[in-house]
């Protein structure tokens, strides 16, 4: 039995992920990454290396885009659903995001207000729960 356990633990495989997963973790739009990144697999060690010492292509993508929807939503201060309601379904570049901020269309103002309300409500609930927990500790 012990012999079997020893052989099982000594054959550890390198943890890998699909390029789409790695791109999501890096916060970049997969289709804008180099072909070799899109066609290969990424190990955990490679992902860590990309995060700690990003190559020029990754720095450029993070700086100028095109950015995936979660990044676009974050930069505009809205939710991903808010982007869709505003008709933004494609990745945007930093320049396009900045232009949208300058234009400040009605849908963007509305979605930012909605997002601010959501954040306020989340903070209120967190405070309420903390107060309840503190009260329960006293009881």
PDB file of C-alpha atoms in Angstrom:
ATOM      1  CA  UNK A   1       0.000   0.000   0.000  1.00  0.00           C
ATOM      2  CA  UNK A   2       2.746   2.484   0.906  1.00  0.00           C
ATOM      3  CA  UNK A   3       4.660   1.597  -2.261  1.00  0.00           C
ATOM      4  CA  UNK A   4       1.588   2.517  -4.307  1.00  0.00           C
ATOM      5  CA  UNK A   5       1.244   5.893  -2.559  1.00  0.00           C
ATOM      6  CA  UNK A   6       4.901   6.702  -3.157  1.00  0.00           C
ATOM      7  CA  UNK A   7       4.619   6.092  -6.877  1.00  0.00           C
ATOM      8  CA  UNK A   8       1.406   8.107  -7.095  1.00  0.00           C
ATOM      9  CA  UNK A   9       2.911  11.209  -5.516  1.00  0.00           C
ATOM     10  CA  UNK A  10       6.179  11.076  -7.430  1.00  0.00           C
ATOM     11  CA  UNK A  11       4.440  11.420 -10.806  1.00  0.00           C
ATOM     12  CA  UNK A  12       3.150  14.955 -10.414  1.00  0.00           C
ATOM     13  CA  UNK A  13       2.189  16.542 -13.686  1.00  0.00           C
ATOM     14  CA  UNK A  14       2.604  20.212 -14.481  1.00  0.00           C
ATOM     15  CA  UNK A  15      -0.660  22.073 -14.091  1.00  0.00           C
ATOM     16  CA  UNK A  16      -1.634  23.668 -17.395  1.00  0.00           C
ATOM     17  CA  UNK A  17      -4.528  25.745 -18.657  1.00  0.00           C
ATOM     18  CA  UNK A  18      -6.073  26.623 -21.964  1.00  0.00           C
ATOM     19  CA  UNK A  19      -5.002  29.910 -23.561  1.00  0.00           C
ATOM     20  CA  UNK A  20      -8.499  31.350 -22.978  1.00  0.00           C
ATOM     21  CA  UNK A  21      -8.188  30.739 -19.238  1.00  0.00           C
ATOM     22  CA  UNK A  22      -4.693  32.233 -19.137  1.00  0.00           C
ATOM     23  CA  UNK A  23      -5.848  35.292 -21.122  1.00  0.00           C
ATOM     24  CA  UNK A  24      -8.724  35.794 -18.683  1.00  0.00           C
ATOM     25  CA  UNK A  25      -6.337  35.591 -15.715  1.00  0.00           C
ATOM     26  CA  UNK A  26      -4.010  38.088 -17.422  1.00  0.00           C
ATOM     27  CA  UNK A  27      -6.916  40.432 -18.219  1.00  0.00           C
ATOM     28  CA  UNK A  28      -6.319  40.476 -21.966  1.00  0.00           C
ATOM     29  CA  UNK A  29      -8.406  39.737 -25.051  1.00  0.00           C
ATOM     30  CA  UNK A  30      -7.369  36.300 -26.329  1.00  0.00           C
ATOM     31  CA  UNK A  31      -7.779  37.104 -30.036  1.00  0.00           C
ATOM     32  CA  UNK A  32      -5.283  39.967 -29.688  1.00  0.00           C
ATOM     33  CA  UNK A  33      -2.542  37.771 -28.203  1.00  0.00           C
ATOM     34  CA  UNK A  34       0.270  36.307 -30.333  1.00  0.00           C
ATOM     35  CA  UNK A  35      -0.520  33.118 -32.269  1.00  0.00           C
ATOM     36  CA  UNK A  36       1.920  31.025 -30.239  1.00  0.00           C
ATOM     37  CA  UNK A  37       0.053  32.016 -27.058  1.00  0.00           C
ATOM     38  CA  UNK A  38      -3.344  31.198 -28.601  1.00  0.00           C
ATOM     39  CA  UNK A  39      -2.259  27.819 -29.955  1.00  0.00           C
ATOM     40  CA  UNK A  40      -0.371  26.425 -26.968  1.00  0.00           C
ATOM     41  CA  UNK A  41      -1.104  25.577 -23.380  1.00  0.00           C
ATOM     42  CA  UNK A  42       0.095  27.681 -20.485  1.00  0.00           C
ATOM     43  CA  UNK A  43       1.592  26.165 -17.357  1.00  0.00           C
ATOM     44  CA  UNK A  44       1.095  27.699 -13.934  1.00  0.00           C
ATOM     45  CA  UNK A  45       4.803  28.624 -13.914  1.00  0.00           C
ATOM     46  CA  UNK A  46       4.515  30.330 -17.322  1.00  0.00           C
ATOM     47  CA  UNK A  47       1.451  32.277 -16.150  1.00  0.00           C
ATOM     48  CA  UNK A  48       3.308  33.414 -13.034  1.00  0.00           C
ATOM     49  CA  UNK A  49       6.260  34.478 -15.193  1.00  0.00           C
ATOM     50  CA  UNK A  50       3.940  36.445 -17.515  1.00  0.00           C
ATOM     51  CA  UNK A  51       2.393  38.188 -14.507  1.00  0.00           C
ATOM     52  CA  UNK A  52       5.658  39.071 -12.770  1.00  0.00           C
ATOM     53  CA  UNK A  53       7.679  40.007 -15.850  1.00  0.00           C
ATOM     54  CA  UNK A  54       5.244  40.701 -18.708  1.00  0.00           C
ATOM     55  CA  UNK A  55       6.725  40.670 -22.218  1.00  0.00           C
ATOM     56  CA  UNK A  56       6.275  43.706 -24.464  1.00  0.00           C
ATOM     57  CA  UNK A  57       3.198  42.269 -26.245  1.00  0.00           C
ATOM     58  CA  UNK A  58       1.422  41.803 -22.914  1.00  0.00           C
ATOM     59  CA  UNK A  59       2.346  45.273 -21.677  1.00  0.00           C
ATOM     60  CA  UNK A  60       1.090  46.734 -24.956  1.00  0.00           C
ATOM     61  CA  UNK A  61      -2.229  44.848 -24.757  1.00  0.00           C
ATOM     62  CA  UNK A  62      -2.784  45.925 -21.164  1.00  0.00           C
ATOM     63  CA  UNK A  63      -1.934  49.522 -22.031  1.00  0.00           C
ATOM     64  CA  UNK A  64      -3.808  49.960 -25.325  1.00  0.00           C
ATOM     65  CA  UNK A  65      -6.102  46.949 -25.805  1.00  0.00           C
ATOM     66  CA  UNK A  66      -8.250  45.744 -27.309  1.00  0.00           C
ATOM     67  CA  UNK A  67      -9.597  44.945 -23.853  1.00  0.00           C
ATOM     68  CA  UNK A  68     -12.037  42.144 -22.942  1.00  0.00           C
ATOM     69  CA  UNK A  69     -15.485  43.097 -21.638  1.00  0.00           C
ATOM     70  CA  UNK A  70     -14.651  42.787 -17.906  1.00  0.00           C
ATOM     71  CA  UNK A  71     -11.760  45.229 -18.346  1.00  0.00           C
ATOM     72  CA  UNK A  72     -13.863  47.602 -20.483  1.00  0.00           C
ATOM     73  CA  UNK A  73     -16.641  47.528 -17.879  1.00  0.00           C
ATOM     74  CA  UNK A  74     -14.171  48.226 -15.080  1.00  0.00           C
ATOM     75  CA  UNK A  75     -12.521  51.118 -16.931  1.00  0.00           C
ATOM     76  CA  UNK A  76     -15.940  52.668 -17.625  1.00  0.00           C
ATOM     77  CA  UNK A  77     -17.223  52.051 -14.086  1.00  0.00           C
ATOM     78  CA  UNK A  78     -20.182  49.919 -15.177  1.00  0.00           C
ATOM     79  CA  UNK A  79     -21.199  46.261 -15.068  1.00  0.00           C
ATOM     80  CA  UNK A  80     -20.788  43.840 -17.970  1.00  0.00           C
ATOM     81  CA  UNK A  81     -24.591  43.764 -18.263  1.00  0.00           C
ATOM     82  CA  UNK A  82     -24.518  47.564 -18.383  1.00  0.00           C
ATOM     83  CA  UNK A  83     -22.147  47.391 -21.334  1.00  0.00           C
ATOM     84  CA  UNK A  84     -24.560  45.106 -23.147  1.00  0.00           C
ATOM     85  CA  UNK A  85     -27.502  47.393 -22.371  1.00  0.00           C
ATOM     86  CA  UNK A  86     -25.430  50.257 -23.799  1.00  0.00           C
ATOM     87  CA  UNK A  87     -24.836  48.274 -26.988  1.00  0.00           C
ATOM     88  CA  UNK A  88     -21.133  47.619 -26.340  1.00  0.00           C
ATOM     89  CA  UNK A  89     -20.569  43.988 -27.274  1.00  0.00           C
ATOM     90  CA  UNK A  90     -17.104  44.087 -28.829  1.00  0.00           C
ATOM     91  CA  UNK A  91     -13.713  44.561 -27.170  1.00  0.00           C
ATOM     92  CA  UNK A  92     -12.613  48.189 -27.063  1.00  0.00           C
ATOM     93  CA  UNK A  93      -9.211  49.845 -27.175  1.00  0.00           C
ATOM     94  CA  UNK A  94      -8.067  52.289 -24.511  1.00  0.00           C
ATOM     95  CA  UNK A  95      -8.574  55.087 -27.045  1.00  0.00           C
ATOM     96  CA  UNK A  96     -12.194  54.015 -27.658  1.00  0.00           C
ATOM     97  CA  UNK A  97     -12.830  53.782 -23.904  1.00  0.00           C
ATOM     98  CA  UNK A  98     -11.404  57.269 -23.380  1.00  0.00           C
ATOM     99  CA  UNK A  99     -13.581  58.600 -26.218  1.00  0.00           C
ATOM    100  CA  UNK A 100     -16.677  57.071 -24.598  1.00  0.00           C
ATOM    101  CA  UNK A 101     -15.763  58.691 -21.284  1.00  0.00           C
ATOM    102  CA  UNK A 102     -15.394  62.064 -23.046  1.00  0.00           C
ATOM    103  CA  UNK A 103     -18.711  61.709 -24.895  1.00  0.00           C
ATOM    104  CA  UNK A 104     -20.427  60.481 -21.721  1.00  0.00           C
ATOM    105  CA  UNK A 105     -23.533  59.195 -23.526  1.00  0.00           C
ATOM    106  CA  UNK A 106     -26.773  58.961 -21.582  1.00  0.00           C
ATOM    107  CA  UNK A 107     -26.585  55.167 -21.252  1.00  0.00           C
ATOM    108  CA  UNK A 108     -23.103  55.433 -19.691  1.00  0.00           C
ATOM    109  CA  UNK A 109     -24.242  58.037 -17.163  1.00  0.00           C
ATOM    110  CA  UNK A 110     -27.243  55.871 -16.259  1.00  0.00           C
ATOM    111  CA  UNK A 111     -25.152  52.695 -15.911  1.00  0.00           C
ATOM    112  CA  UNK A 112     -22.548  54.466 -13.777  1.00  0.00           C
ATOM    113  CA  UNK A 113     -25.308  55.709 -11.478  1.00  0.00           C
ATOM    114  CA  UNK A 114     -26.742  52.199 -11.278  1.00  0.00           C
ATOM    115  CA  UNK A 115     -23.320  50.785 -10.466  1.00  0.00           C
ATOM    116  CA  UNK A 116     -22.796  53.406  -7.762  1.00  0.00           C
ATOM    117  CA  UNK A 117     -26.157  52.453  -6.215  1.00  0.00           C
ATOM    118  CA  UNK A 118     -25.190  48.786  -6.289  1.00  0.00           C
ATOM    119  CA  UNK A 119     -21.902  49.551  -4.513  1.00  0.00           C
ATOM    120  CA  UNK A 120     -23.678  51.667  -1.869  1.00  0.00           C
ATOM    121  CA  UNK A 121     -26.185  48.890  -1.221  1.00  0.00           C
ATOM    122  CA  UNK A 122     -23.429  46.276  -0.964  1.00  0.00           C
ATOM    123  CA  UNK A 123     -21.576  48.470   1.547  1.00  0.00           C
ATOM    124  CA  UNK A 124     -24.782  48.998   3.543  1.00  0.00           C
ATOM    125  CA  UNK A 125     -25.435  45.259   3.704  1.00  0.00           C
ATOM    126  CA  UNK A 126     -21.843  44.561   4.708  1.00  0.00           C
ATOM    127  CA  UNK A 127     -22.074  47.116   7.528  1.00  0.00           C
ATOM    128  CA  UNK A 128     -25.429  45.711   8.642  1.00  0.00           C
ATOM    129  CA  UNK A 129     -24.059  42.163   8.707  1.00  0.00           C
ATOM    130  CA  UNK A 130     -20.961  43.273  10.613  1.00  0.00           C
ATOM    131  CA  UNK A 131     -23.171  45.047  13.182  1.00  0.00           C
ATOM    132  CA  UNK A 132     -25.326  41.922  13.545  1.00  0.00           C
ATOM    133  CA  UNK A 133     -22.249  39.751  13.977  1.00  0.00           C
ATOM    134  CA  UNK A 134     -20.854  42.119  16.606  1.00  0.00           C
ATOM    135  CA  UNK A 135     -24.213  42.096  18.420  1.00  0.00           C
ATOM    136  CA  UNK A 136     -24.315  38.294  18.304  1.00  0.00           C
ATOM    137  CA  UNK A 137     -20.812  38.157  19.806  1.00  0.00           C
ATOM    138  CA  UNK A 138     -21.961  40.392  22.677  1.00  0.00           C
ATOM    139  CA  UNK A 139     -25.045  38.250  23.352  1.00  0.00           C
TER     140      UNK A 139
END
